[in-house]
Short mmCIF file of C-alpha atoms in Angstrom, two decimals:
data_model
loop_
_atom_site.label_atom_id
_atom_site.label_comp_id
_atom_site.label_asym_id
_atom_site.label_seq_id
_atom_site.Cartn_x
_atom_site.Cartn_y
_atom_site.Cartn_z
CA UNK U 1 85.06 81.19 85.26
CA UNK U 2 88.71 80.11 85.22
CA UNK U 3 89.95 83.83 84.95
CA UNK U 4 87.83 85.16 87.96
CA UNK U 5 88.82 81.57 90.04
CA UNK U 6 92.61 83.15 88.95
CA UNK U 7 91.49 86.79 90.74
CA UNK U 8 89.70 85.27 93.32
CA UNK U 9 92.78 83.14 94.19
CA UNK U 10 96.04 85.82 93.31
CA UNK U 11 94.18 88.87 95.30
CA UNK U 12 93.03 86.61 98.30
CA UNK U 13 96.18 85.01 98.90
CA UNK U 14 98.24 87.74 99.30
CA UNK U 15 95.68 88.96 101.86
CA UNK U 16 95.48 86.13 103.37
CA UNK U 17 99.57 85.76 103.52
CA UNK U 18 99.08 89.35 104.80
CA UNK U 19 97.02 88.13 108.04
CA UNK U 20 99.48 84.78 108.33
CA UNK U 21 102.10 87.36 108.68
CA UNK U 22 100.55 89.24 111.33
CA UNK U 23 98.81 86.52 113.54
CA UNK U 24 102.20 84.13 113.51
CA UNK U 25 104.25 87.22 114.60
CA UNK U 26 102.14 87.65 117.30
CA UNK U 27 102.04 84.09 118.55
CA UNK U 28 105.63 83.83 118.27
CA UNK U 29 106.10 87.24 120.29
CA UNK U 30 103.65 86.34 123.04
CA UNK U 31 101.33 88.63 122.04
CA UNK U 32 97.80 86.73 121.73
CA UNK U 33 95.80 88.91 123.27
CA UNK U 34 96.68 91.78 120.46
CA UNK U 35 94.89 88.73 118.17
CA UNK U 36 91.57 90.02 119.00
CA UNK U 37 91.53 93.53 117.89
CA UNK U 38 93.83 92.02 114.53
CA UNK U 39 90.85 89.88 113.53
CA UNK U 40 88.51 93.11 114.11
CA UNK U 41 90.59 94.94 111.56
CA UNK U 42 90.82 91.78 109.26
CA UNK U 43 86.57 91.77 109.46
CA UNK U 44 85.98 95.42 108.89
CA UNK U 45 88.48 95.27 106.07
CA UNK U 46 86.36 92.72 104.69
CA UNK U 47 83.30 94.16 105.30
CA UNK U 48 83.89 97.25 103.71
CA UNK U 49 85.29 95.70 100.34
CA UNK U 50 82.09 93.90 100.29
CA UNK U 51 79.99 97.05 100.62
CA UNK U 52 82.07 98.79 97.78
CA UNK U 53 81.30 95.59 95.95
CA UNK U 54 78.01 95.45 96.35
CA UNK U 55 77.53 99.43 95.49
CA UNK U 56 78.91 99.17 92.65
CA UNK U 57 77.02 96.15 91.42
CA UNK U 58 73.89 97.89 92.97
CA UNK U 59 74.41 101.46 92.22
CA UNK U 60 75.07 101.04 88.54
CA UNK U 61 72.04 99.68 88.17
CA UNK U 62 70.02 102.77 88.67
CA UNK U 63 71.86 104.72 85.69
CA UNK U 64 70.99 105.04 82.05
CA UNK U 65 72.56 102.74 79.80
CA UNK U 66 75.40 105.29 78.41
CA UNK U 67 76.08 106.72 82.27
CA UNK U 68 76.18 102.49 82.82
CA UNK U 69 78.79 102.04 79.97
CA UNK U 70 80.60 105.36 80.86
CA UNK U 71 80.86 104.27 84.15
CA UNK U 72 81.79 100.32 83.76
CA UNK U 73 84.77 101.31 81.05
CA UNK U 74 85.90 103.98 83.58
CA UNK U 75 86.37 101.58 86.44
CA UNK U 76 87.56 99.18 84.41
CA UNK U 77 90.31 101.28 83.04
CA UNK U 78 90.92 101.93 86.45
CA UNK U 79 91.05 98.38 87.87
CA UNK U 80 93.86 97.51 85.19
CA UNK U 81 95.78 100.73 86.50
CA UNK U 82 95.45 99.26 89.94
CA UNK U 83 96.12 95.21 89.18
CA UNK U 84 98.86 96.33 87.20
CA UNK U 85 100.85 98.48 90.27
CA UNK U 86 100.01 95.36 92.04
CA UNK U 87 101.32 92.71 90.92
CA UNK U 88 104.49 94.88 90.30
CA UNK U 89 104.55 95.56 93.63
CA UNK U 90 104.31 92.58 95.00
CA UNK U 91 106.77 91.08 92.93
CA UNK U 92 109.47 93.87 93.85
CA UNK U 93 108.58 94.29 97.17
CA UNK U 94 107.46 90.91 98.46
CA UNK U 95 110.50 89.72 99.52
CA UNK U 96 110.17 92.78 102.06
CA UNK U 97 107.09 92.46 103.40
CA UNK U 98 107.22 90.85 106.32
CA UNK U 99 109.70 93.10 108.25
CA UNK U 100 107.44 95.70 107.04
CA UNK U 101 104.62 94.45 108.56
CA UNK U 102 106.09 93.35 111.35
CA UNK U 103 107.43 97.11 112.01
CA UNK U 104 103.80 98.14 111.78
CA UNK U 105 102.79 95.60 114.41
CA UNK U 106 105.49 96.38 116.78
CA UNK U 107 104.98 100.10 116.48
CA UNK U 108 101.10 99.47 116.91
CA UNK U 109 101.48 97.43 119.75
CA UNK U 110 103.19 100.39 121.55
CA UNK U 111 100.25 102.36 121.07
CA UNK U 112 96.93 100.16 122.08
CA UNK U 113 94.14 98.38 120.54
CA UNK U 114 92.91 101.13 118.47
CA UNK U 115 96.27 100.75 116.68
CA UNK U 116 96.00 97.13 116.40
CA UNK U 117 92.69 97.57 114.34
CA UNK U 118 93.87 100.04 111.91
CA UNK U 119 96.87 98.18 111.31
CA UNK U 120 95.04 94.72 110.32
CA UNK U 121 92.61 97.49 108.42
CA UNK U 122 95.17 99.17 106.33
CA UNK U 123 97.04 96.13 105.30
CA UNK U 124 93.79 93.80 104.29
CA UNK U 125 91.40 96.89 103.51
CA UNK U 126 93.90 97.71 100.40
CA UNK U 127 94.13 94.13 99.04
CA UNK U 128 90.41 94.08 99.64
CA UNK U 129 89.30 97.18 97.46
CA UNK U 130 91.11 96.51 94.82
CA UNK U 131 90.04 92.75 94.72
CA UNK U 132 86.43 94.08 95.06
CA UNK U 133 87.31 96.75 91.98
CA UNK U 134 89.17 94.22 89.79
CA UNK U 135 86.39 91.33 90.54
CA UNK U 136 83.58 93.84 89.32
CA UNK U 137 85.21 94.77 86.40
CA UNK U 138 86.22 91.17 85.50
CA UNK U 139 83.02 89.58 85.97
CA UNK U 140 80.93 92.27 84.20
CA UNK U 141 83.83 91.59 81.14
CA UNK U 142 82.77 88.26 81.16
CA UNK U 143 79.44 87.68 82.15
CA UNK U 144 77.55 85.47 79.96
CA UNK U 145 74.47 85.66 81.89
CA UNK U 146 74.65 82.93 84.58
CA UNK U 147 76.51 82.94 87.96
CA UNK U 148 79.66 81.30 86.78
CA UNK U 149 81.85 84.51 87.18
CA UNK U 150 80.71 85.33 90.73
CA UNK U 151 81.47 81.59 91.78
CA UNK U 152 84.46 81.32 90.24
CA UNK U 153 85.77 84.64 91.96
CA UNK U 154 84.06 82.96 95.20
CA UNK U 155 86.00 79.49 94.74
CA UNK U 156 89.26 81.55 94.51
CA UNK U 157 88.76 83.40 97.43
CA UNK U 158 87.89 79.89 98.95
CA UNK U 159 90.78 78.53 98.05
CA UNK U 160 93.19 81.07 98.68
CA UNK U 161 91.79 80.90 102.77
CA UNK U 162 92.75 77.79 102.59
CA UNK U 163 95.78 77.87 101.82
CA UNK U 164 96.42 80.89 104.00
CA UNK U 165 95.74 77.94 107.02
CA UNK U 166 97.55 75.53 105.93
CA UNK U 167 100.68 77.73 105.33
CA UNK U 168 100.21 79.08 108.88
CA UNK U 169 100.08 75.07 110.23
CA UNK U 170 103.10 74.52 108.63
CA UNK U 171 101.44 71.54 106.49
CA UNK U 172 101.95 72.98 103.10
CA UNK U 173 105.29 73.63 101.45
CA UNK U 174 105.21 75.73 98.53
CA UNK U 175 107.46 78.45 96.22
CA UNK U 176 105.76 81.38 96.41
CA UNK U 177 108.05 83.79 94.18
CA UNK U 178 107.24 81.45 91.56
CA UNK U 179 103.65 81.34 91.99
CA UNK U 180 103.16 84.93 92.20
CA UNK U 181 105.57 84.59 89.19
CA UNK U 182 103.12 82.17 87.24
CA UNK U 183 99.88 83.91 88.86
CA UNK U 184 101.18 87.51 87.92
CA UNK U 185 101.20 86.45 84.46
CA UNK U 186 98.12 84.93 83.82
CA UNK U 187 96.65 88.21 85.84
CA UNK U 188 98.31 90.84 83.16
CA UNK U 189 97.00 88.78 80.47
CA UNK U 190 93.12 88.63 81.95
CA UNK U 191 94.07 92.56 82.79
CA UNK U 192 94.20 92.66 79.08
CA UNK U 193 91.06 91.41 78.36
CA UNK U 194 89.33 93.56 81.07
CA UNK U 195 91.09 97.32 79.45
CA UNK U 196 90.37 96.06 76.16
CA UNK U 197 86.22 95.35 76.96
CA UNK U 198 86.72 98.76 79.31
CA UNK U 199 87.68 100.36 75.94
CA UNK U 200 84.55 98.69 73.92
CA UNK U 201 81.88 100.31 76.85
CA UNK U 202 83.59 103.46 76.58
CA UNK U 203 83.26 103.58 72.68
CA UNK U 204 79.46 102.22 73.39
CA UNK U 205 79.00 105.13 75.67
CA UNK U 206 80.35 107.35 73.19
CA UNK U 207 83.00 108.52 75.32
CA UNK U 208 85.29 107.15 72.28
CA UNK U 209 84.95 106.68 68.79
CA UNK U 210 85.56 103.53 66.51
CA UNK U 211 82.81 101.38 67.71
CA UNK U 212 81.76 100.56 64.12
CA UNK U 213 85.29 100.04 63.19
CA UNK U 214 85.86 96.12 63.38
CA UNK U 215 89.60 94.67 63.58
CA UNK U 216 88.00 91.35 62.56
CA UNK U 217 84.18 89.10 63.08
CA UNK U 218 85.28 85.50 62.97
CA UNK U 219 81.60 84.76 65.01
CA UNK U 220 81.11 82.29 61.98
CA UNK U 221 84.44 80.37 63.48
CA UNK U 222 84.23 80.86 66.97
CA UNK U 223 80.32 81.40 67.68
CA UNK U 224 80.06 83.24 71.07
CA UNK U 225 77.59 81.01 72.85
CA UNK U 226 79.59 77.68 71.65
CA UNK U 227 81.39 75.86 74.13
CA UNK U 228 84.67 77.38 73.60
CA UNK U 229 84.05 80.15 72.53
CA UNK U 230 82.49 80.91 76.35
CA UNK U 231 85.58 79.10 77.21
CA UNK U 232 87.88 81.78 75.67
CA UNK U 233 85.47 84.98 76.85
CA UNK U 234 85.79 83.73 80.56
CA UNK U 235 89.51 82.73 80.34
CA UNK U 236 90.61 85.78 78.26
CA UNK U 237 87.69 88.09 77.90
CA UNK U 238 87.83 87.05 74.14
CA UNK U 239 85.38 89.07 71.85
CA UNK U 240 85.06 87.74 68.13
CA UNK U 241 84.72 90.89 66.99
CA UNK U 242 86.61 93.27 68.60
CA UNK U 243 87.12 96.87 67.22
CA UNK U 244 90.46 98.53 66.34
CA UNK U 245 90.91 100.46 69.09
CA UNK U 246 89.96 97.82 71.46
CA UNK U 247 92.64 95.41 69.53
CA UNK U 248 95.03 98.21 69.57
CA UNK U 249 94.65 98.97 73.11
CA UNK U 250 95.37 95.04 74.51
CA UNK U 251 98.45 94.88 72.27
CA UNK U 252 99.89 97.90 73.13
CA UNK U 253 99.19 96.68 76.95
CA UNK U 254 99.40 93.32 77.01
CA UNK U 255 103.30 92.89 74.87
CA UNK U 256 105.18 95.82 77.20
CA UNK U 257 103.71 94.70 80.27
CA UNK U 258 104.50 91.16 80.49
CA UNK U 259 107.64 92.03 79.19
CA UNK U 260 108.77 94.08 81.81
CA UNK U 261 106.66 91.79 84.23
CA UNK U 262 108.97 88.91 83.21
CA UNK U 263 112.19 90.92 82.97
CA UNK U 264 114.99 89.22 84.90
CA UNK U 265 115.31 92.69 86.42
CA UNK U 266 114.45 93.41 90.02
CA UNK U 267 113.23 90.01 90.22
CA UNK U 268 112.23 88.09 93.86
CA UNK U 269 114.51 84.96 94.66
CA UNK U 270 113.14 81.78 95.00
CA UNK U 271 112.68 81.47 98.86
CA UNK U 272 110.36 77.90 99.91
CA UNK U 273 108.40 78.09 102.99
CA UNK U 274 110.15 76.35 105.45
CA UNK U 275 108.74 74.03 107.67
CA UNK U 276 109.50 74.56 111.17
CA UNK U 277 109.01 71.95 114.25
CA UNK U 278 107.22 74.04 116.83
CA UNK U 279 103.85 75.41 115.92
CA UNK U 280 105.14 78.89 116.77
CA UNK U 281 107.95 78.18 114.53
CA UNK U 282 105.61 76.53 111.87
CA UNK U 283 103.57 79.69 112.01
CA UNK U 284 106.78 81.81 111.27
CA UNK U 285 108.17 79.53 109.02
CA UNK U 286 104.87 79.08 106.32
CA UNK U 287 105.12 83.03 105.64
CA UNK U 288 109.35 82.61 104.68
CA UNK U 289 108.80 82.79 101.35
CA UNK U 290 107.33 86.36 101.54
CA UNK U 291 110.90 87.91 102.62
#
């Protein structure tokens, strides 16, 4: 639960620091009446990662069970590929998005409504996809047969629109390099977990070989339906035992990328979201840390 409450939370912050972004600039630029067609984007954005959600969730159900496993270690090789350009991104190009986004808006508003929409679209309907993508994936890693996945995801989101307010009140201060820092992290390392059960369906859809090749079974020490060891499976995807390709596969992942993810190199500064004493300026002020 705790690793999909992490995806739920990462992925719907930055959209919803995405939409802060966006509305305050238009408050501040007396521009409220561009709101409407913003929050039309923002919906259709959301409705349409919700649709890919629920057709993938839906669809797969229909196939047989090596198309299923072909299918669910495909995407989630793919959803690793896409978290993993992610959080890079965001943690070279963060400090940049908000004069990005605010060149979009000003170009858009130039144009008309219809510009307005696509603009909200494009920049929530990204974070949305993948977030639908990566969620699927993760949850199907960990399932254990109850709901706990799906609400944790759900709590995350939750919690991340929260936020997103009270940074656009001006009534929370926080350092948002470091907790896309800190968040980033604990993402590559669930990312791990997620490639490394994408690699067990593909070897159990015969796609790859291996699958009767164990690294290690320590289900005598850490049973799977014991307390912790659900613990580890939802935090880490933990499988007691794992093949040697799917062990080879999360090293050879997991070491270079948080290496280079923590590198010193091309890092974001440390910029706190400043709180501002006009709303306007409060609005502005709760995205700073973004720049």
């Amino acid at each position: 639960m705790f690793g999909n409450y992490l995806i739920g939370l990462r992925e719907g912050l930055e959209a919803s620091l995405v939409v802060c972004i966006l509305v305050a600039y238009l408050v501040k630029t007396g521009h409220r009446d561009a709101l409407k067609p913003i929050w039309i984007g923002v919906g259709a954005a959301v409705g349409i990662a919700l649709a890919f959600g629920a057709g993938l969730e839906f669809g797969s159900r229909e196939l047989t069970f090596e198309a299923q496993e072909l299918l669910g270690g495909s995407l989630s090789v793919l959803a690793v590929v896409l978290v993993t350009w992610m959080v890079f991104w965001m943690r070279r190009t963060a400090r940049h998005l908000k004069a990005e986004l605010h060149g979009r808006l000003d170009a858009a508003l130039r144009v008309g409504t219809g510009a307005l929409v696509a603009t909200a679209f494009l920049a929530v309907g990204r974070e949305g996809l993948e977030t639908a993508l990566f969620v699927w994936a993760s949850v199907r890693a960990s399932s254990d047969g109850t709901s706990a996945p799906l609400v944790g995801v759900v709590l995350g989101i939750a919690t991340a629109v929260l936020l997103g307010w009270l940074f656009y009140r001006g009534a929370l201060r926080i350092d948002l390099a470091r907790f896309f820092i800190w968040t980033g992290s604990m993402l590559v390392v669930v990312a791990a977990g997620v490639l490394a059960y994408g690699v067990h369906d593909l070897q159990e859809a015969r796609f790859l070989d291996g699958l009767a090749d164990k690294a290690f079974d320590i289900s005598a020490t850490i049973p799977p339906d014991s307390w912790y060891g659900t613990l580890l499976k939802g935090v880490f995807n933990f499988q007691p035992n794992p093949t040697v390709l799917q062990v080879t596969v999360w090293a050879l992942y997991l070491v270079p990328a948080l290496a280079l993810f923590l590198s010193p190199v091309g890092s974001v500064p440390s910029v706190p979201v400043k709180k501002q004493k006009a709303t306007d300026e409060k609005a502005e002020g709760t995205v700073e840390g973004t720049r």
